[in-house]
PDB file of C-alpha atoms in Angstrom:
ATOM      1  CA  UNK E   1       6.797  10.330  -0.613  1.00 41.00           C
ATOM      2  CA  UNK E   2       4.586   7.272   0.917  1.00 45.00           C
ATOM      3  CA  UNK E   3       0.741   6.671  -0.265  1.00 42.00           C
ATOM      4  CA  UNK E   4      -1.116   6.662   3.620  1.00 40.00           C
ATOM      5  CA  UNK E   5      -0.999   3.023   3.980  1.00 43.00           C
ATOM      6  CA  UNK E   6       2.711   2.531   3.215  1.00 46.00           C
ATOM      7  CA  UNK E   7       4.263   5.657   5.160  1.00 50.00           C
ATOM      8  CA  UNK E   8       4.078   4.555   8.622  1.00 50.00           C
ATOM      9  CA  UNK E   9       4.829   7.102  11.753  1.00 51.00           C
ATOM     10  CA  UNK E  10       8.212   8.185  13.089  1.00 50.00           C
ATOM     11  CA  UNK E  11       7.559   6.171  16.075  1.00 58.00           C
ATOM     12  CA  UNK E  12       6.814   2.683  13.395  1.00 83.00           C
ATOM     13  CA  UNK E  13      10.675   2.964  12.297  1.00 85.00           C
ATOM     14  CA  UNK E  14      13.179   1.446  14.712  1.00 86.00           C
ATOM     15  CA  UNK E  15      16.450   3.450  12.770  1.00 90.00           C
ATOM     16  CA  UNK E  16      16.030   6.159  10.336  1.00 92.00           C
ATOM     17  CA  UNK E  17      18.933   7.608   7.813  1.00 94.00           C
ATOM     18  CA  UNK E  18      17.836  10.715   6.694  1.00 94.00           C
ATOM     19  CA  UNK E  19      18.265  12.593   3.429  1.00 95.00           C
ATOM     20  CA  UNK E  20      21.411  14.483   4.328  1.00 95.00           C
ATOM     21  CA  UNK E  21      22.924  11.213   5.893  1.00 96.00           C
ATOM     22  CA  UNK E  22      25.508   8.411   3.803  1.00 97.00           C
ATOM     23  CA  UNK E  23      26.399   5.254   5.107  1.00 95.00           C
ATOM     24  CA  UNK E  24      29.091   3.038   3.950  1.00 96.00           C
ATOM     25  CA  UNK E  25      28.388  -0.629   5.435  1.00 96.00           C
ATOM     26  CA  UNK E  26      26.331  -3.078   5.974  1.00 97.00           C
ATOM     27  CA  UNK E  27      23.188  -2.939   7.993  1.00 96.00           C
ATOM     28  CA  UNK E  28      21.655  -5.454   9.851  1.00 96.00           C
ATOM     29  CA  UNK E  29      18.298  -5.366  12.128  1.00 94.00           C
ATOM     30  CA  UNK E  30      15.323  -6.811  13.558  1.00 94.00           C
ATOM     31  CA  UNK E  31      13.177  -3.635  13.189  1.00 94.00           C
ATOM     32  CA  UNK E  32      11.885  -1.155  10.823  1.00 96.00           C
ATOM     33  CA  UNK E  33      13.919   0.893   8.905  1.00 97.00           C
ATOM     34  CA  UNK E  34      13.753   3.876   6.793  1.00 97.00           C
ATOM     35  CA  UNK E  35      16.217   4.952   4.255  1.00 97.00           C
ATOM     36  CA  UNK E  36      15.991   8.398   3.134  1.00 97.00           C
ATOM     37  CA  UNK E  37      19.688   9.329   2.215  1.00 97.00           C
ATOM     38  CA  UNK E  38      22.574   7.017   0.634  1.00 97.00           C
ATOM     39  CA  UNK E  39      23.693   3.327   1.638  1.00 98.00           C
ATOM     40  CA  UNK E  40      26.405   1.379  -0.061  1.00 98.00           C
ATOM     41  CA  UNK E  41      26.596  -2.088   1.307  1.00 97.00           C
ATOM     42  CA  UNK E  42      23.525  -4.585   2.273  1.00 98.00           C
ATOM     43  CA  UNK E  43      20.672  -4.494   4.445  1.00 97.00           C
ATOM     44  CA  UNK E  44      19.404  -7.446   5.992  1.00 97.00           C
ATOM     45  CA  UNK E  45      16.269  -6.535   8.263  1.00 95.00           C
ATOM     46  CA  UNK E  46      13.930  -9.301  10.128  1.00 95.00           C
ATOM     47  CA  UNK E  47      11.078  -6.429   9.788  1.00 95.00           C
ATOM     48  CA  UNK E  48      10.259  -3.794   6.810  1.00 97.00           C
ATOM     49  CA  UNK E  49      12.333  -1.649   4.310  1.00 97.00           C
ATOM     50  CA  UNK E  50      11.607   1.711   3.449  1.00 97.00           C
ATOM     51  CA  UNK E  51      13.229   3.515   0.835  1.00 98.00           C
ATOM     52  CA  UNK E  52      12.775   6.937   0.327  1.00 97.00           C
ATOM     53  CA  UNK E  53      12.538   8.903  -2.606  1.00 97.00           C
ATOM     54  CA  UNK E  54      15.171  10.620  -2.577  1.00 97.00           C
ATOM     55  CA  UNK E  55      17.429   7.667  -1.320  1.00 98.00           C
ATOM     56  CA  UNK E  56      20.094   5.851  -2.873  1.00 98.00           C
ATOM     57  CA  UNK E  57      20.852   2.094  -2.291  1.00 98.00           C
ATOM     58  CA  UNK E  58      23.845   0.450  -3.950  1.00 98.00           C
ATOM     59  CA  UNK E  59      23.850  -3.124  -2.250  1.00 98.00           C
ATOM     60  CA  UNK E  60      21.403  -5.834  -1.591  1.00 98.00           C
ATOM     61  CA  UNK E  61      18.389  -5.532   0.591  1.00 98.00           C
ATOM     62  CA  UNK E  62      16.713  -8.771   2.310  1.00 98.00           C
ATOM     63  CA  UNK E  63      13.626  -8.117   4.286  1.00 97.00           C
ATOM     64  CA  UNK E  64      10.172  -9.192   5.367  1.00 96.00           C
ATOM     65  CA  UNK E  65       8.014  -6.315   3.182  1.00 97.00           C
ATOM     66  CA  UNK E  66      10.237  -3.337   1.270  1.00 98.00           C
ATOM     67  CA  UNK E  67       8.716  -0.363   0.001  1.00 98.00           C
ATOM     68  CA  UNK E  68      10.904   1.668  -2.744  1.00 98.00           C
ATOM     69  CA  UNK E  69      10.331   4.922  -4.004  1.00 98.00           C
ATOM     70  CA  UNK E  70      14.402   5.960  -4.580  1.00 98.00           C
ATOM     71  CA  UNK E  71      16.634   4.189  -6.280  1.00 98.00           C
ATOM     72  CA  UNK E  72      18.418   0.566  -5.761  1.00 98.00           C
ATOM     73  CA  UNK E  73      20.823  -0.898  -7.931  1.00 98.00           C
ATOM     74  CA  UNK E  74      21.301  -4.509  -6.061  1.00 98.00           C
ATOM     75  CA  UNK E  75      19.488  -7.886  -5.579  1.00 98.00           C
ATOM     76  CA  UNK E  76      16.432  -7.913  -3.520  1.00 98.00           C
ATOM     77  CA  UNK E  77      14.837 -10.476  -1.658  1.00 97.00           C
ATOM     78  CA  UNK E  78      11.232  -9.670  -0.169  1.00 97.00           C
ATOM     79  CA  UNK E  79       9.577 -12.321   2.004  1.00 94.00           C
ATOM     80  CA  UNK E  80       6.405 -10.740   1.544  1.00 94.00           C
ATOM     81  CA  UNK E  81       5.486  -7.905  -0.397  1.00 96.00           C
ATOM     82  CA  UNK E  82       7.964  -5.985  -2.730  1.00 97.00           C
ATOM     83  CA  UNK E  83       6.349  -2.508  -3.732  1.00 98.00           C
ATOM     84  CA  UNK E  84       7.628  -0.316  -6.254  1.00 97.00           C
ATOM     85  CA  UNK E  85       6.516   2.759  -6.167  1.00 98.00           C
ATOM     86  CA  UNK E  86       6.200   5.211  -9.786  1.00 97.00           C
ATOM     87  CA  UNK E  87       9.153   7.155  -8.830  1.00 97.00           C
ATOM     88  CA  UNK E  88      11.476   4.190  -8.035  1.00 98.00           C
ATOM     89  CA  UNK E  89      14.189   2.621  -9.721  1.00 98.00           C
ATOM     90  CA  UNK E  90      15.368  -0.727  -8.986  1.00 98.00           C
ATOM     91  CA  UNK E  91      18.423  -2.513 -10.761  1.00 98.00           C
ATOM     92  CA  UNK E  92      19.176  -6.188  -9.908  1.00 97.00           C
ATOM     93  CA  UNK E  93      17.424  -9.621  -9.649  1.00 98.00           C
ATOM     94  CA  UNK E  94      14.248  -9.831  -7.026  1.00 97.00           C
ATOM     95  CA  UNK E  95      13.304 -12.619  -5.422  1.00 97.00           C
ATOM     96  CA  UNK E  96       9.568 -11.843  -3.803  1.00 96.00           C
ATOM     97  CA  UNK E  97       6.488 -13.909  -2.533  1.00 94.00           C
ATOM     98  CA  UNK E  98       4.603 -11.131  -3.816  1.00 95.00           C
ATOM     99  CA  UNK E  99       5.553  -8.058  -6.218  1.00 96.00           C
ATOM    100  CA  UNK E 100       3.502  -4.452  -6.653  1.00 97.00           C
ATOM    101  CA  UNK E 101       4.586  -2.287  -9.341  1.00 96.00           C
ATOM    102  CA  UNK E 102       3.024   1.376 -10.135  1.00 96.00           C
ATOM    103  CA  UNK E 103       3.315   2.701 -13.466  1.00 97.00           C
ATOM    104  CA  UNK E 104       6.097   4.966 -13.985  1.00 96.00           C
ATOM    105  CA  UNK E 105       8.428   2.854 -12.122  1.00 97.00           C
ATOM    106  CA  UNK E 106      11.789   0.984 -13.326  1.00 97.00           C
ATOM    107  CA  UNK E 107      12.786  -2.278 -12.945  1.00 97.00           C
ATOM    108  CA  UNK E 108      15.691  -3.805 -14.568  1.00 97.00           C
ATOM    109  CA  UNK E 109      16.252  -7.440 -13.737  1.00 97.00           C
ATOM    110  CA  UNK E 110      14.993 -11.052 -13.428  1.00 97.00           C
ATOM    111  CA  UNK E 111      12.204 -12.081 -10.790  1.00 96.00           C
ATOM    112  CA  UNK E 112      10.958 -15.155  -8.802  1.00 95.00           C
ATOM    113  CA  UNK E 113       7.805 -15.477  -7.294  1.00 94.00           C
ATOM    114  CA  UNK E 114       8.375 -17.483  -4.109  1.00 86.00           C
ATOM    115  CA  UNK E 115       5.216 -19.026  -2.254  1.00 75.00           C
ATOM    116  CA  UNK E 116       5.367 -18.462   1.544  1.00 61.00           C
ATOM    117  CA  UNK E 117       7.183 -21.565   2.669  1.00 66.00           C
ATOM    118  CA  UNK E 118       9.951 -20.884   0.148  1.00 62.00           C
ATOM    119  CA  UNK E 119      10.283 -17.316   0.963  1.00 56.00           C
ATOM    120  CA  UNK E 120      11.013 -18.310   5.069  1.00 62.00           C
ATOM    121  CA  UNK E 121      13.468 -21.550   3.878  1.00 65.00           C
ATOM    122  CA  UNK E 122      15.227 -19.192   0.672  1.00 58.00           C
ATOM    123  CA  UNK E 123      16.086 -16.510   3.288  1.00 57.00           C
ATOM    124  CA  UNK E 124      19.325 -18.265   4.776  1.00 55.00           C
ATOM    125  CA  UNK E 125      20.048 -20.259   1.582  1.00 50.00           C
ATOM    126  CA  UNK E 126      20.307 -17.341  -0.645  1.00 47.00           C
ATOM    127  CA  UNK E 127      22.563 -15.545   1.759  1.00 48.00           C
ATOM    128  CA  UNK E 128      24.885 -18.189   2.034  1.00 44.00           C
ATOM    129  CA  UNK E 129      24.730 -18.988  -1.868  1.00 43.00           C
ATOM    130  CA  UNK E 130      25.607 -15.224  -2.520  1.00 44.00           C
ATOM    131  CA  UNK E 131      28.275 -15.268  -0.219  1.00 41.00           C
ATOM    132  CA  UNK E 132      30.146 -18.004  -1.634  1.00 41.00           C
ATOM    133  CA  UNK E 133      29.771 -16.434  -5.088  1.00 42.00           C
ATOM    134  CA  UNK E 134      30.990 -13.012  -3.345  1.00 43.00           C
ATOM    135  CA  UNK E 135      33.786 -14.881  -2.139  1.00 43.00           C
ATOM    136  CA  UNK E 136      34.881 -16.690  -5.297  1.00 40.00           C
ATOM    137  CA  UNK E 137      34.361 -13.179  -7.287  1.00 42.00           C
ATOM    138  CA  UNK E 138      36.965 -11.325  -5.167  1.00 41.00           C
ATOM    139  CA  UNK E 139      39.834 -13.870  -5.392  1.00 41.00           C
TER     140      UNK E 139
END
């Protein structure tokens, strides 16, 4: 699913959702996770993303580095490496300080590269930005 250096141990992953699992919500964490079933809602993690192949992601995913070989369909926002693996597909705007893309992969959406210092200060603004426009949407 994972080249070696991208796959990580069980013991490197703080929560896991396996392949059989679906969760409806949002997610929030300071650790690793690793996504191998279904999410709908956003994930917001201090440390790394990992999305299986077989996973399914509709919602937004804000992280430190995120790894995708499933499918996303939702703004991401990597503070410091976005990879996209050959059997991903990703659907939404990224915002990354720095993007990896295999061939065979999809990507469907507009991208800005951030440099470092913008990636650590964009992290709150962009959340608050896209929860306003969230907000106006719905009424």
């Amino acid at each position: 699913m994972f080249s070696k250096n991208t796959s990580g141990n069980a013991d490197s992953f703080d929560t896991i959702i396996g392949i059989n699992s679906k969760f409806d919500g949002n997610i929030e964490s300071s650790g690793t996770i690793r996504i191998d079933g279904k999410v709908n809602g956003d994930i917001k993690v201090k440390g790394d993303v990992y999305v299986g192949k077989e996973a399914v992601i509709t919602g937004n995913i804000n992280a430190n580095n995120i790894f995708v070989s499933g499918r996303v369909e939702g703004n991401v926002e990597a503070n410091g490496i976005l990879k996209i693996q050959s059997s991903a597909k990703l659907y939404g705007d990224i915002s990354v300080n720095c993007l990896v893309t295999e061939e065979g992969s999809v990507f469907e959406g507009k991208c800005k590269m951030l440099t470092k210092s913008q990636a650590e200060n964009a992290s709150g603004a962009n959340n608050s930005k896209k929860s306003k426009n969230n907000a106006s949407a719905s009424e």
